[in-house]
Tab-separated table of C-alpha atoms in Angstrom:
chain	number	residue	atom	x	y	z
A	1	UNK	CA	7.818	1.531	0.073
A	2	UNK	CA	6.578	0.125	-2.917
A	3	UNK	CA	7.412	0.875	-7.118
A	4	UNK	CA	4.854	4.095	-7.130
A	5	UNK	CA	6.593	5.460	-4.235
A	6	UNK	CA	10.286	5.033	-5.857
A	7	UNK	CA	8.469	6.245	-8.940
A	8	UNK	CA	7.332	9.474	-7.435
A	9	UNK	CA	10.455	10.059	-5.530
A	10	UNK	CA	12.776	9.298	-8.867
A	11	UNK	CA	10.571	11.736	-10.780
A	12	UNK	CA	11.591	14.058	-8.272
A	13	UNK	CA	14.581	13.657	-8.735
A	14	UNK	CA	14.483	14.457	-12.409
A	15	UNK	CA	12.445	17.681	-12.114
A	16	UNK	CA	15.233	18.696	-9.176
A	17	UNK	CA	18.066	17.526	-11.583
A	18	UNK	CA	19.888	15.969	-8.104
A	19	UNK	CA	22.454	14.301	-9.072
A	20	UNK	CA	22.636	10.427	-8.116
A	21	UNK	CA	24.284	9.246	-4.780
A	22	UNK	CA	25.664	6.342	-3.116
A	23	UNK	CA	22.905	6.224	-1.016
A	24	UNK	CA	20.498	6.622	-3.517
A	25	UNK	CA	22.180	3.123	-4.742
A	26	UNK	CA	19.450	0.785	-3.014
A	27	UNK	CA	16.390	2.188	-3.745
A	28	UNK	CA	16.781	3.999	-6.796
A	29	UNK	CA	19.434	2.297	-9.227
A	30	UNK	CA	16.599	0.446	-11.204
A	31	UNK	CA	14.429	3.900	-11.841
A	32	UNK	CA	18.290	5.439	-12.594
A	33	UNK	CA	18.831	3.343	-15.253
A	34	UNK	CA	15.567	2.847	-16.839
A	35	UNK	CA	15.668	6.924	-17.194
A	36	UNK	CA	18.857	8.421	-17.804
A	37	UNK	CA	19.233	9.667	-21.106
A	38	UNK	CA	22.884	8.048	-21.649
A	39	UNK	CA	22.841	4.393	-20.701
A	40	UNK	CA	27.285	4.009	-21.279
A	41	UNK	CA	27.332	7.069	-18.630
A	42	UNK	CA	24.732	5.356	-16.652
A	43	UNK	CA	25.980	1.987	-16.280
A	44	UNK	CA	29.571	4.365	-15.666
A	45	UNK	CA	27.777	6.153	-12.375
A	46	UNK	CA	26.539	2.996	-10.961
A	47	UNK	CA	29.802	1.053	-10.842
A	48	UNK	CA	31.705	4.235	-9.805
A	49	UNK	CA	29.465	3.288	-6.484
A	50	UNK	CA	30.499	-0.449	-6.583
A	51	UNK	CA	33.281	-0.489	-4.559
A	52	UNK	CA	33.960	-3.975	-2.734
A	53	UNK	CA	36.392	-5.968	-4.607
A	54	UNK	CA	35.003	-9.131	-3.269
A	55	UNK	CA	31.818	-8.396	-5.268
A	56	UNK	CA	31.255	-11.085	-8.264
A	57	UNK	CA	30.365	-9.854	-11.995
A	58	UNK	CA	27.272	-11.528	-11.776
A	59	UNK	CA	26.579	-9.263	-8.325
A	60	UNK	CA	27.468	-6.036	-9.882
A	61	UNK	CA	25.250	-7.023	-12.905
A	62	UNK	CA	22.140	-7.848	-10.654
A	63	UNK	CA	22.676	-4.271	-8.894
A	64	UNK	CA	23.303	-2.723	-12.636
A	65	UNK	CA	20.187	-4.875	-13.464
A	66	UNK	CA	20.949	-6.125	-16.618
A	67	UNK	CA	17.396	-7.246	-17.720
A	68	UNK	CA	16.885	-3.036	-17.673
A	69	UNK	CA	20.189	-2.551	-19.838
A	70	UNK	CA	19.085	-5.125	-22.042
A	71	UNK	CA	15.634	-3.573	-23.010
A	72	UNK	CA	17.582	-0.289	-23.069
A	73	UNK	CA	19.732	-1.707	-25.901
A	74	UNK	CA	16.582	-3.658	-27.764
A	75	UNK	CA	14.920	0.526	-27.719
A	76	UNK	CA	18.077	1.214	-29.519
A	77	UNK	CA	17.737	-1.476	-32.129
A	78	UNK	CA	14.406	-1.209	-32.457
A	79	UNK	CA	14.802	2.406	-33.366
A	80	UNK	CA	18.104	2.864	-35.304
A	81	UNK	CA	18.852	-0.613	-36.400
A	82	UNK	CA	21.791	-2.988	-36.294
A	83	UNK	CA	23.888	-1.112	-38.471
A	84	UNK	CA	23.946	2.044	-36.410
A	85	UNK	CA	26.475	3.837	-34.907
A	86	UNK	CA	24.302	4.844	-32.119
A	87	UNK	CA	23.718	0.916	-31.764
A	88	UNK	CA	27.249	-0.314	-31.988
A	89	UNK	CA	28.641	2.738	-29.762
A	90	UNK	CA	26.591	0.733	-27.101
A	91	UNK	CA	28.136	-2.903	-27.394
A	92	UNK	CA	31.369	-1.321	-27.215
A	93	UNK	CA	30.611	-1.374	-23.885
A	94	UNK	CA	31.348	-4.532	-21.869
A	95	UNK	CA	28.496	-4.501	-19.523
A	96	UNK	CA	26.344	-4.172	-21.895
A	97	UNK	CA	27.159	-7.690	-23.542
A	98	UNK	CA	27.610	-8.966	-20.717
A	99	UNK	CA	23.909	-8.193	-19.738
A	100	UNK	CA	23.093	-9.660	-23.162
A	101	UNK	CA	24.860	-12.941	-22.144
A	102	UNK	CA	23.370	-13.308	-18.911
A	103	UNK	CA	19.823	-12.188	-20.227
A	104	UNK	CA	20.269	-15.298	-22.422
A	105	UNK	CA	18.857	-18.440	-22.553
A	106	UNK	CA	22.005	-20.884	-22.231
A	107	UNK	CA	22.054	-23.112	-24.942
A	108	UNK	CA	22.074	-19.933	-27.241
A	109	UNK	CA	25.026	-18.015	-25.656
A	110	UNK	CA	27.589	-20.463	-26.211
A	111	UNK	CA	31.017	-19.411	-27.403
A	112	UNK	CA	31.521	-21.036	-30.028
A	113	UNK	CA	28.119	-19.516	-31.876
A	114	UNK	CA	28.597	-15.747	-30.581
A	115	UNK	CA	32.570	-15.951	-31.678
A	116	UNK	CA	30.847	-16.863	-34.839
A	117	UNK	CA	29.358	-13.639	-35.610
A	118	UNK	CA	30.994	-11.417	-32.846
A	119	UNK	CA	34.744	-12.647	-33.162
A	120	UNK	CA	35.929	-8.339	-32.529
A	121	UNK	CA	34.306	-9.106	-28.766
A	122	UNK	CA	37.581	-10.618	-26.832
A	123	UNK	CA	35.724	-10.478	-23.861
A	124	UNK	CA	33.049	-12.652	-24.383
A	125	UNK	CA	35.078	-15.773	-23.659
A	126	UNK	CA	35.445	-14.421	-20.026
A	127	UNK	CA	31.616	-13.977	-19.854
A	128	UNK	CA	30.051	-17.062	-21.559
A	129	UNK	CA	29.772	-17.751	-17.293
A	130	UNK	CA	27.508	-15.148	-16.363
A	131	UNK	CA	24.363	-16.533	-17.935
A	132	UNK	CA	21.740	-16.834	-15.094
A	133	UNK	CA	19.049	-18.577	-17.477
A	134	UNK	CA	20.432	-22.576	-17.174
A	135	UNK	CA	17.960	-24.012	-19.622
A	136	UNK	CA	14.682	-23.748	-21.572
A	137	UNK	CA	12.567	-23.893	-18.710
A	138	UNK	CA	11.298	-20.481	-17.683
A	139	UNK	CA	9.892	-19.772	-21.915
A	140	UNK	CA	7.558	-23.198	-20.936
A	141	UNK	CA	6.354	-21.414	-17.625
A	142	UNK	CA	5.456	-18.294	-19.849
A	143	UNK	CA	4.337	-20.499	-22.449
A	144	UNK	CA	1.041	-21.014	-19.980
A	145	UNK	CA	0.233	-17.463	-19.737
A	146	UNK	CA	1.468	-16.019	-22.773
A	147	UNK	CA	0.392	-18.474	-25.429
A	148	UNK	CA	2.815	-16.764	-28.229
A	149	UNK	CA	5.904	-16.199	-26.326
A	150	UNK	CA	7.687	-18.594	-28.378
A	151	UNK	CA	7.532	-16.509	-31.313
A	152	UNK	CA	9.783	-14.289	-29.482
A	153	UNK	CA	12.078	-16.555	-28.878
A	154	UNK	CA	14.810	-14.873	-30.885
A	155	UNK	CA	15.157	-12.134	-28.390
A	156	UNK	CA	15.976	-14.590	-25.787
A	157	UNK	CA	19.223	-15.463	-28.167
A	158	UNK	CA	22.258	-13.872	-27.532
A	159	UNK	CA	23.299	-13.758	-30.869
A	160	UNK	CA	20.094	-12.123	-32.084
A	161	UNK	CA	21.654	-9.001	-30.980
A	162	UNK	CA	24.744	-9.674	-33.175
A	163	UNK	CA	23.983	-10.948	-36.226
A	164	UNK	CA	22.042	-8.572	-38.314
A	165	UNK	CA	21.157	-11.532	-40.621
A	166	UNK	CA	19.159	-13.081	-37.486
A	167	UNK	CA	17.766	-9.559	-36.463
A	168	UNK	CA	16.628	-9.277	-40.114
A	169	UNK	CA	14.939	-12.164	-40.248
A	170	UNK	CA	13.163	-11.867	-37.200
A	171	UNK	CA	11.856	-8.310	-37.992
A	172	UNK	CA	10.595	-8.743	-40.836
A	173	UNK	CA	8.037	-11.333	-40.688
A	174	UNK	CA	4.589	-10.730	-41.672
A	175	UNK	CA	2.989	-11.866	-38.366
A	176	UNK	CA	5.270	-9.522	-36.407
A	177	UNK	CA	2.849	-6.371	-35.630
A	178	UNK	CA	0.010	-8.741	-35.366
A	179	UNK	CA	2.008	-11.279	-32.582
A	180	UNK	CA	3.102	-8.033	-30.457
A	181	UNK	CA	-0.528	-7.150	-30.385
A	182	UNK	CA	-1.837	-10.395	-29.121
A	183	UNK	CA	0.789	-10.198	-26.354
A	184	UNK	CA	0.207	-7.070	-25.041
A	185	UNK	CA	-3.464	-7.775	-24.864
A	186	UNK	CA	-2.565	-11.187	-22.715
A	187	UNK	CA	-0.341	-9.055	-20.934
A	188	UNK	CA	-3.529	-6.534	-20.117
A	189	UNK	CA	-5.704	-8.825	-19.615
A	190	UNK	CA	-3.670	-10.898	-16.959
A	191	UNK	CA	-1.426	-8.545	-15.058
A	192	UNK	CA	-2.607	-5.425	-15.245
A	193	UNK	CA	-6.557	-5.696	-15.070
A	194	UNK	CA	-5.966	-9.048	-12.596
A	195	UNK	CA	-7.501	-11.451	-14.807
A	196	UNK	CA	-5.983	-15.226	-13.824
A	197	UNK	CA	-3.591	-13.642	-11.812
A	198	UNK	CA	-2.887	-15.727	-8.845
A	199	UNK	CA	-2.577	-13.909	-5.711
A	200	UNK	CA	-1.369	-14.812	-1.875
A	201	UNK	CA	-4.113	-14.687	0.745
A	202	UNK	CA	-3.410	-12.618	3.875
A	203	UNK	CA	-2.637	-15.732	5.970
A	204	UNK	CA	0.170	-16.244	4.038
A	205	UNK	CA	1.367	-12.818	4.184
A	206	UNK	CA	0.497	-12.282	8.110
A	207	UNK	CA	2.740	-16.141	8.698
A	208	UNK	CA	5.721	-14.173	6.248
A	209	UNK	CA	5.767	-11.218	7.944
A	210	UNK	CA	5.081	-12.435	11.666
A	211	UNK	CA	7.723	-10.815	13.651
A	212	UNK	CA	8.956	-8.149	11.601
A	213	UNK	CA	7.025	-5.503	12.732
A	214	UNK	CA	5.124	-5.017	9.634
A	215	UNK	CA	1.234	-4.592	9.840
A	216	UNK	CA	0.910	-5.732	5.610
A	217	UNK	CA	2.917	-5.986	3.155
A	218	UNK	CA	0.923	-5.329	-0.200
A	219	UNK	CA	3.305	-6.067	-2.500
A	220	UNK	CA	3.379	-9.877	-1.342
A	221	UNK	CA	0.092	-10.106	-2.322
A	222	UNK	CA	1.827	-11.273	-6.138
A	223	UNK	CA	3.356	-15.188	-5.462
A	224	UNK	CA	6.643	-15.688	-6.991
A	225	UNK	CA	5.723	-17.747	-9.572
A	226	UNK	CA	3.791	-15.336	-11.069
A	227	UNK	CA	6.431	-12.617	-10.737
A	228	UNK	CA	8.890	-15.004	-12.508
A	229	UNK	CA	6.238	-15.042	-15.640
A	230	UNK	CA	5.943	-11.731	-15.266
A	231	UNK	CA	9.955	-11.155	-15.692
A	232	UNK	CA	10.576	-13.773	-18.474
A	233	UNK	CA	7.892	-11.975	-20.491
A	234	UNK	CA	8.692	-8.876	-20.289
A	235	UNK	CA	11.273	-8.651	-22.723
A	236	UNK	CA	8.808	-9.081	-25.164
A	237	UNK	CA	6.299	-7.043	-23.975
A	238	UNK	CA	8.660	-4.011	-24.001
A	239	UNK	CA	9.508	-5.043	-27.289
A	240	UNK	CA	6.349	-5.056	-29.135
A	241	UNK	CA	5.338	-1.631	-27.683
A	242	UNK	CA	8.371	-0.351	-28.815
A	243	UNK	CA	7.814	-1.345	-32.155
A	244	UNK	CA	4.140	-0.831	-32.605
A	245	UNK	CA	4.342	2.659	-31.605
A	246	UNK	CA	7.450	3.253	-34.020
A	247	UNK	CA	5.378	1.759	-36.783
A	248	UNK	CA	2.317	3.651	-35.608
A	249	UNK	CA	0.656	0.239	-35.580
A	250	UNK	CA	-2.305	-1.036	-33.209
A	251	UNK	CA	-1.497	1.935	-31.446
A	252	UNK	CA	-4.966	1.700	-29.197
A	253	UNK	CA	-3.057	-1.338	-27.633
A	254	UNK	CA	0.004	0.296	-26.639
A	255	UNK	CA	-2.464	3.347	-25.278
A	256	UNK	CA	-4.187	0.575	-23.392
A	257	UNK	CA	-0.964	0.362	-21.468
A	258	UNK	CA	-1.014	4.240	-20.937
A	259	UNK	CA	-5.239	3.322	-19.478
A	260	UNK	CA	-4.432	0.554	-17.451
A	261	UNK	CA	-2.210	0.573	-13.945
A	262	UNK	CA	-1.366	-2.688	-12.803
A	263	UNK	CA	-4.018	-4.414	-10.551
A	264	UNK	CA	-1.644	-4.891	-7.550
A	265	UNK	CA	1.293	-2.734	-5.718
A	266	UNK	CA	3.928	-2.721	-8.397
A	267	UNK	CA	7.135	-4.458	-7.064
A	268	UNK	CA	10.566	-2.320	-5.717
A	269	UNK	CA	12.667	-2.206	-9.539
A	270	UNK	CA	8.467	-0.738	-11.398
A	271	UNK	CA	8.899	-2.689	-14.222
A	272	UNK	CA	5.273	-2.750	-15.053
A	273	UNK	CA	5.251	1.191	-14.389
A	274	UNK	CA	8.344	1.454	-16.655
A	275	UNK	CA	6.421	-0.012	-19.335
A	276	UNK	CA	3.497	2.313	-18.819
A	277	UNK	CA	6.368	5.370	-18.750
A	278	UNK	CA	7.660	4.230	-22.086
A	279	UNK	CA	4.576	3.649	-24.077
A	280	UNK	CA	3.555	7.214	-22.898
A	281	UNK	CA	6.842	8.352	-23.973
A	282	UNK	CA	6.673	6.798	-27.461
A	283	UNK	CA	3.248	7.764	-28.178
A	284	UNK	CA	3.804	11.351	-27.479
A	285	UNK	CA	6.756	10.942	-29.766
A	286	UNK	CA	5.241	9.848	-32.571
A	287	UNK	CA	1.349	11.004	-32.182
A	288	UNK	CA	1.961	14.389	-30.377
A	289	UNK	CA	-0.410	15.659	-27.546
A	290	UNK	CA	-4.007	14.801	-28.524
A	291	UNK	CA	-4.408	11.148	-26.931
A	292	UNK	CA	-3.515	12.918	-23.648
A	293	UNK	CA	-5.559	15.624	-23.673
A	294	UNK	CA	-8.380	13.477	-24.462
A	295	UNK	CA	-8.003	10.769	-21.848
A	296	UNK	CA	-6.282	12.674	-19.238
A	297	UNK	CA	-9.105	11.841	-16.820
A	298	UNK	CA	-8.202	7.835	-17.081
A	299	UNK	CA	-4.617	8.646	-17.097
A	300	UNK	CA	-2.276	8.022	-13.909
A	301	UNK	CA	-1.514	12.148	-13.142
A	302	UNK	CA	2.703	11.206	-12.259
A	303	UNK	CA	2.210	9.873	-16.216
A	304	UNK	CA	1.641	13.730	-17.579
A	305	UNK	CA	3.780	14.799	-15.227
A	306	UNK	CA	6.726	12.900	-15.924
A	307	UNK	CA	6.454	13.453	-19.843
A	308	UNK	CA	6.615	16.828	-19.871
A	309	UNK	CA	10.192	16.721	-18.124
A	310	UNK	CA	11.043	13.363	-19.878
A	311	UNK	CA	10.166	15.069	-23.114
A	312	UNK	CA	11.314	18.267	-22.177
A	313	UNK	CA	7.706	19.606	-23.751
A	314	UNK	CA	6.945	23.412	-24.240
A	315	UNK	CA	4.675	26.316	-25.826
A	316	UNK	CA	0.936	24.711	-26.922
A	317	UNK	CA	1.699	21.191	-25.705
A	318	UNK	CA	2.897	22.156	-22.400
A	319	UNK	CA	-0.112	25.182	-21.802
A	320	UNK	CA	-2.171	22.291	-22.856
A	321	UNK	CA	-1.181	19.713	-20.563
A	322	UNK	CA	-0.920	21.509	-17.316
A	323	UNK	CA	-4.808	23.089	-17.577
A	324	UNK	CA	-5.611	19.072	-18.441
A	325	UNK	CA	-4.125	18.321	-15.606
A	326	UNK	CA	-5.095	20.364	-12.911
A	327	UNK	CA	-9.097	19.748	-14.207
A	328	UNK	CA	-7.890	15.765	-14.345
A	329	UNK	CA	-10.258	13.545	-12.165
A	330	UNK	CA	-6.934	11.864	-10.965
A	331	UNK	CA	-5.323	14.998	-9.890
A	332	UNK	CA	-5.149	15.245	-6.139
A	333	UNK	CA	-2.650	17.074	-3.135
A	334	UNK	CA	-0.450	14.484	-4.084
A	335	UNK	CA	0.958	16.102	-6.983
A	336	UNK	CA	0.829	19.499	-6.381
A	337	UNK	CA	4.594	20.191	-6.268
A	338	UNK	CA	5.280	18.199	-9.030
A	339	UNK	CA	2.504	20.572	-11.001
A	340	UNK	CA	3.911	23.464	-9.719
A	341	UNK	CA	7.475	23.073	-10.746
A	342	UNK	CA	6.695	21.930	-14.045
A	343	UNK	CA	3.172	24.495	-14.964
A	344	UNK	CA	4.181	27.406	-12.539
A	345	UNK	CA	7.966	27.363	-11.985
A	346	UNK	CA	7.625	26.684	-8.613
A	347	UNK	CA	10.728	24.912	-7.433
A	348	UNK	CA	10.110	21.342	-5.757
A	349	UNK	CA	13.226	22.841	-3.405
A	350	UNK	CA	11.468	25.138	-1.978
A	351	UNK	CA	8.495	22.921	-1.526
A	352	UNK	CA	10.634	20.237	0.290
A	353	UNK	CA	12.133	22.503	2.648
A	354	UNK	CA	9.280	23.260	3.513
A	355	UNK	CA	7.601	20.218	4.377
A	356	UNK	CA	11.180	19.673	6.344
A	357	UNK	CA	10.075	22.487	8.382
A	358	UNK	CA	6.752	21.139	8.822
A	359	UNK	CA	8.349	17.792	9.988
A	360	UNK	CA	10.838	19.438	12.396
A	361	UNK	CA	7.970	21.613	14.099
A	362	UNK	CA	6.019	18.479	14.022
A	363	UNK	CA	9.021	16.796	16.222
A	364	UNK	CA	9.295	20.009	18.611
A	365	UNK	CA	5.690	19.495	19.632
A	366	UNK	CA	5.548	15.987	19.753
A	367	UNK	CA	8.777	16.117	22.374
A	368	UNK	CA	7.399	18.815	24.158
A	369	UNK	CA	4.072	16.888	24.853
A	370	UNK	CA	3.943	15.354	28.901
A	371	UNK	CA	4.496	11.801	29.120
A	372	UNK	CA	0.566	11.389	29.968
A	373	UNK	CA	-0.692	13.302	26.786
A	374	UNK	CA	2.206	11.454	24.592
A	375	UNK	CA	0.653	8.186	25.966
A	376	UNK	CA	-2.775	9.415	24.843
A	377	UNK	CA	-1.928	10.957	21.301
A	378	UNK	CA	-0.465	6.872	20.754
A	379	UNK	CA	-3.706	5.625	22.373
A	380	UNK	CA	-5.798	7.107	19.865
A	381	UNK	CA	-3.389	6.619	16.788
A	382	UNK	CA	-3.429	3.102	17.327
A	383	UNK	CA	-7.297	2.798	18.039
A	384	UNK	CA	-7.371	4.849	14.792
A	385	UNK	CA	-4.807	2.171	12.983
A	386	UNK	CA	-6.722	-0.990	14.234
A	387	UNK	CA	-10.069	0.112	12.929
A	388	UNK	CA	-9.018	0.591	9.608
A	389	UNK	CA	-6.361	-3.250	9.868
A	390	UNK	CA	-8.098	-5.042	12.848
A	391	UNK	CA	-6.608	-8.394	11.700
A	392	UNK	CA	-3.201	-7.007	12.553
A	393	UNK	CA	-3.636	-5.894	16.068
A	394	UNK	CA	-0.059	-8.029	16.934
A	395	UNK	CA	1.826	-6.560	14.778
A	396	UNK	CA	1.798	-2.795	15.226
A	397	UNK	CA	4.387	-0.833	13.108
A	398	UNK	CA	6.475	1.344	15.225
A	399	UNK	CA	7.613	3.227	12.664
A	400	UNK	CA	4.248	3.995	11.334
A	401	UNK	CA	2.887	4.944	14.828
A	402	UNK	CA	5.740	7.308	15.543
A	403	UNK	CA	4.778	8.982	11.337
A	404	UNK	CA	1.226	9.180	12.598
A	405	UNK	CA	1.475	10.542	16.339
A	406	UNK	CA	3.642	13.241	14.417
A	407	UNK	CA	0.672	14.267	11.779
A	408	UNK	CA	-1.602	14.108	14.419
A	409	UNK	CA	0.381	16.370	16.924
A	410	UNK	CA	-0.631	19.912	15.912
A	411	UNK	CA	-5.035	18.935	15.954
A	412	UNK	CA	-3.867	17.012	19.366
A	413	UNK	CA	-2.387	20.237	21.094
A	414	UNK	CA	-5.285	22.173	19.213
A	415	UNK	CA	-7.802	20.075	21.231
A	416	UNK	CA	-9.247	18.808	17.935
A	417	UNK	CA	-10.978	15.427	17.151
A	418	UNK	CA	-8.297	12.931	15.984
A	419	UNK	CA	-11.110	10.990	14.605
């Protein structure tokens, strides 16, 4: 599982309307929260499915992920201002400054400045703790990669977000739309078309995964250290497509987002995919259709997809999009349910019970096969599976083989070529 597969299943999820589970907790939270339309009832959902006692505020914050609820409030700002009741309704809320506070860089979330200009927030003196940034550090580690970063350095400050005098100041300097531009570039440039990006070799990822039963895991090809650059910069990056696209300014950089999918396996929470979600959300919002239409053939399909429900889109637009879709170069099988809830009023319901049926007739056969053509059918899977990964022959999946013998059971019993 990787972030396009908890993208395509949350998407789902949205065009079904399913309502969010306990179980969906692990895998989905991140996508939950990036999405849902009211963050103070979102944040509200999760923690209804918090339940151990023992768990520490800065636990329930890492599973609320409050580098997500952060970003969710700068949209906010960004678009209504500090003033706002829409923007103040939201910092009523404690885990929402307490996601500012631990988003923070230390030495600017002390007490004594955020009592300062946030003295009606009681509860800050009970969260000044949470702060997971200890120092300075991590900005000079982005500093290589993102020349500029420091002139961003104001959303890093907790009381930034408080102080409208700060926010003011920051917003309005002439440099602004021209700094968010360069960043976004660097950003393009280096994680999502590869350039400089360091990357593990598949020694190192056969020695990490040695014994686990996995054949490859490509989402280790990214080191850490990179991923750490990655998540101190993206603050800013989310940022300055926010506000370009509000502004309508250097637009073709924030569609360069929209172009671009990252160069490697995006990581479990999609952050990069997020970011490619929201500029395509933004620049329907304030450009309209056209841009789609136009490059649908060099946009991801899901992205169409997923802004039609996101942006609930109907008459012209929507007739529009769905014959630019189905003629895209990127559309494939994949999508077809997605395209046929959405363009034909197909429900994905329907379509998923029956691919359960599929699966369950697959499992009939497969048990019903003799323990000499079951052997055979996982002969030629795995001959099939080491062709294509040779360098893994030690570390068969189980799990995969079992996925594969069942795909393969119907043209097995049929006396067709597996190969």
């Amino acid at each position: 599982m990787c972030g396009y597969c908890i993208e395509s299943a949350g998407v789902e999820r949205l065009l079904t309307k399913e309502k969010f589970t306990e179980e969906d907790l692990l895998f989905f939270s991140d996508f939950f929260i990036q999405e849902i339309v009211d963050l103070n009832q979102g944040i509200h959902t999760l923690l209804s499915f918090i339940l151990d006692s023992e768990i520490t505020e800065k636990d329930k914050l890492e599973q609320l992920n409050s580098h997500i609820i952060l970003c969710r409030l700068l949209e906010n700002l960004i678009d209504y201002g500090i003033d706002s009741p829409n923007y103040n309704s939201l910092l009523q809320n404690d885990w929402i400054v307490k996601s500012i506070v631990c988003e923070s860089l230390e030495n600017t979330c002390r007490i004594e400045n955020l009592n300062r200009v946030a003295s009606w927030l009681p509860h800050l003196n009970s969260c000044y703790n949470l702060n997971r940034w200890d120092s300075d550090e991590p900005i000079q580690k982005a500093n290589k990669q993102f020349p500029n970063i420091h002139f961003f350095y104001p959303l890093y400050q907790a009381d930034t977000y408080f102080n409208k005098v700060k926010w003011h100041t920051f917003l309005n300097q002439a440099d602004l739309p021209k700094e968010c531009m360069a960043i976004l570039n660097h950003y393009i440039s280096w994680w999502l078309k590869g350039g400089d990006l360091k990357e593990n070799d598949s020694s190192h990822i056969k020695e990490r995964l040695a014994g686990t039963g996995v054949i490859y895991d490509p989402i280790m090809t990214v080191p850490k250290e990179e991923r750490v650059v990655f998540d101190l910069a993206f603050r800013a990056l989310f940022f300055s497509a926010c506000y370009l696209s509000k502004l309508h300014l250097h637009n073709d950089c924030v569609k360069k987002l929209i172009l671009t999918p990252p160069s490697k396996i995006p990581f479990f929470d999609g952050m990069d995919l997020w970011l490619q979600r929201k500029a395509t959300e933004r620049i329907y919002r304030f450009e309209g259709v056209s841009f789609f239409l136009h490059s649908i053939d060099d946009i991801r399909t899901m992205l169409p997809l997923y802004l039609m429900e996101k942006c609930n889109i109907t008459g012209y637009d929507k007739n529009a999009l769905c014959q630019a879709i189905k003629l895209s170069k990127q559309y494939d099988d994949d999508f077809e349910m997605f395209y046929e809830q959405l363009c034909c009023g197909i429900s994905i319901t329907s379509v998923l019970n029956a691919e359960k049926e599929l699966e369950e007739r697959q499992k009939r056969l497969l048990a019903s096969l003799s323990d000499s053509d079951r052997k055979k059918l996982r002969e030629l899977v795995i001959k099939e599976a080491l062709e294509e990964f040779p360098e893994f022959s030690e570390s068969l999946d189980e799990q995969a083989i079992e996925c594969c013998m069942l795909s393969k059971v119907e043209d097995f019993i049929a006396g067709q070529d597996l190969t």
